[in-house]
């Protein structure tokens, strides 16, 4: 049976201060986050959510032009982005607002009225 024999080397290394652990270690340099998680809007995720919602709305409101649907979603997002303090749910709110706008446009199109860039024009009746 062997026993541990402390030598001068092992005593000198044991007396040295041990590292505090990874919780006390500074954040790695160069990530630009200063050790915290990102809290700003994720523009890639927002773009993906808006693109999928635009496709869904174009299918739902097929009677309207695709550009009208795209511009309604884009305008709703820009309008909310200007005033939003919390941007986590911005795409969802923008899609909801755009859908309300498109619902009104579809009802107006059924009555023979189109809305383009804020102007209301009467559509001539088919002969």
Coordinates of C-alpha atoms in Angstrom, one line a residue:
X1 CA 0.0 0.0 0.0
X2 CA 1.4 3.4 -0.9
X3 CA 0.8 6.7 0.8
X4 CA 1.0 10.1 -0.6
X5 CA 4.2 11.8 0.4
X6 CA 4.2 15.6 0.2
X7 CA 7.3 17.0 -1.3
X8 CA 8.5 20.6 -1.5
X9 CA 7.0 20.8 -5.0
X10 CA 3.5 19.7 -4.0
X11 CA 3.5 22.0 -1.0
X12 CA 4.5 25.0 -3.0
X13 CA 1.7 24.4 -5.6
X14 CA -0.9 23.7 -2.9
X15 CA -0.1 27.0 -1.2
X16 CA -0.8 29.0 -4.4
X17 CA -4.2 30.5 -4.9
X18 CA -6.7 28.4 -6.8
X19 CA -8.7 29.9 -9.6
X20 CA -12.1 31.3 -8.6
X21 CA -14.0 29.2 -11.1
X22 CA -15.7 30.0 -14.4
X23 CA -18.4 32.0 -12.8
X24 CA -15.8 34.6 -11.8
X25 CA -14.0 34.5 -15.1
X26 CA -14.4 37.5 -17.3
X27 CA -16.4 37.1 -20.5
X28 CA -14.4 36.2 -23.6
X29 CA -13.1 39.3 -25.4
X30 CA -14.4 40.1 -28.8
X31 CA -18.0 39.0 -28.7
X32 CA -19.3 42.6 -28.3
X33 CA -21.8 41.7 -25.7
X34 CA -19.8 42.5 -22.6
X35 CA -20.8 39.2 -21.1
X36 CA -24.5 39.7 -21.4
X37 CA -27.1 38.1 -23.7
X38 CA -28.4 40.2 -26.6
X39 CA -31.6 42.0 -25.9
X40 CA -32.2 43.9 -29.1
X41 CA -34.4 42.9 -31.9
X42 CA -33.3 39.9 -34.0
X43 CA -33.6 41.3 -37.5
X44 CA -33.1 38.0 -39.2
X45 CA -35.9 36.4 -37.2
X46 CA -38.2 39.4 -37.8
X47 CA -37.6 39.2 -41.5
X48 CA -38.4 35.5 -41.6
X49 CA -41.6 35.9 -39.6
X50 CA -42.7 38.8 -41.8
X51 CA -41.9 36.8 -45.0
X52 CA -43.9 33.8 -43.9
X53 CA -46.8 35.9 -42.7
X54 CA -46.8 37.8 -46.0
X55 CA -47.1 34.5 -47.9
X56 CA -49.9 33.4 -45.7
X57 CA -51.8 36.7 -46.2
X58 CA -51.2 36.7 -50.0
X59 CA -52.9 33.3 -50.0
X60 CA -55.7 34.4 -47.7
X61 CA -56.4 37.6 -49.6
X62 CA -55.8 36.3 -53.2
X63 CA -58.3 38.9 -54.5
X64 CA -55.8 41.7 -53.7
X65 CA -52.6 42.3 -55.6
X66 CA -49.5 40.7 -54.0
X67 CA -47.8 44.1 -53.9
X68 CA -50.7 45.5 -51.8
X69 CA -50.3 42.8 -49.3
X70 CA -46.5 43.3 -49.1
X71 CA -46.8 47.0 -48.7
X72 CA -49.5 46.6 -46.0
X73 CA -47.2 44.4 -43.9
X74 CA -44.2 46.6 -44.5
X75 CA -46.0 49.8 -43.6
X76 CA -47.4 48.2 -40.4
X77 CA -44.0 47.0 -39.4
X78 CA -42.3 50.4 -40.0
X79 CA -45.1 52.3 -38.2
X80 CA -44.9 50.1 -35.1
X81 CA -41.0 50.0 -35.2
X82 CA -40.9 53.8 -34.9
X83 CA -42.7 53.9 -31.6
X84 CA -42.1 50.5 -30.1
X85 CA -40.0 50.3 -26.9
X86 CA -40.2 46.5 -26.7
X87 CA -39.5 45.0 -30.1
X88 CA -39.9 41.3 -29.2
X89 CA -43.4 40.9 -30.5
X90 CA -43.1 43.6 -33.2
X91 CA -43.6 41.2 -36.2
X92 CA -46.7 39.6 -34.7
X93 CA -48.3 42.9 -34.0
X94 CA -47.4 44.2 -37.4
X95 CA -49.0 41.2 -39.1
X96 CA -52.1 41.6 -37.0
X97 CA -52.4 45.3 -38.0
X98 CA -51.7 44.5 -41.6
X99 CA -54.4 41.8 -41.6
X100 CA -56.9 44.3 -40.2
X101 CA -56.0 46.7 -43.0
X102 CA -56.2 44.0 -45.7
X103 CA -59.6 42.9 -44.3
X104 CA -60.9 46.4 -44.9
X105 CA -59.3 46.5 -48.3
X106 CA -60.9 43.2 -49.3
X107 CA -64.3 44.4 -48.1
X108 CA -63.8 47.6 -50.1
X109 CA -62.7 45.6 -53.2
X110 CA -65.8 43.6 -53.0
X111 CA -67.8 46.8 -53.1
X112 CA -65.8 48.1 -56.1
X113 CA -63.4 50.5 -54.3
X114 CA -59.6 50.1 -54.2
X115 CA -57.1 51.8 -51.9
X116 CA -53.6 52.6 -53.3
X117 CA -51.1 54.5 -51.2
X118 CA -53.8 56.1 -49.1
X119 CA -56.0 57.2 -52.0
X120 CA -59.4 55.9 -52.7
X121 CA -60.4 55.3 -56.3
X122 CA -63.6 54.0 -57.7
X123 CA -63.2 51.0 -59.9
X124 CA -65.3 51.1 -63.0
X125 CA -68.0 48.5 -63.2
X126 CA -67.4 45.7 -65.7
X127 CA -69.5 46.2 -68.9

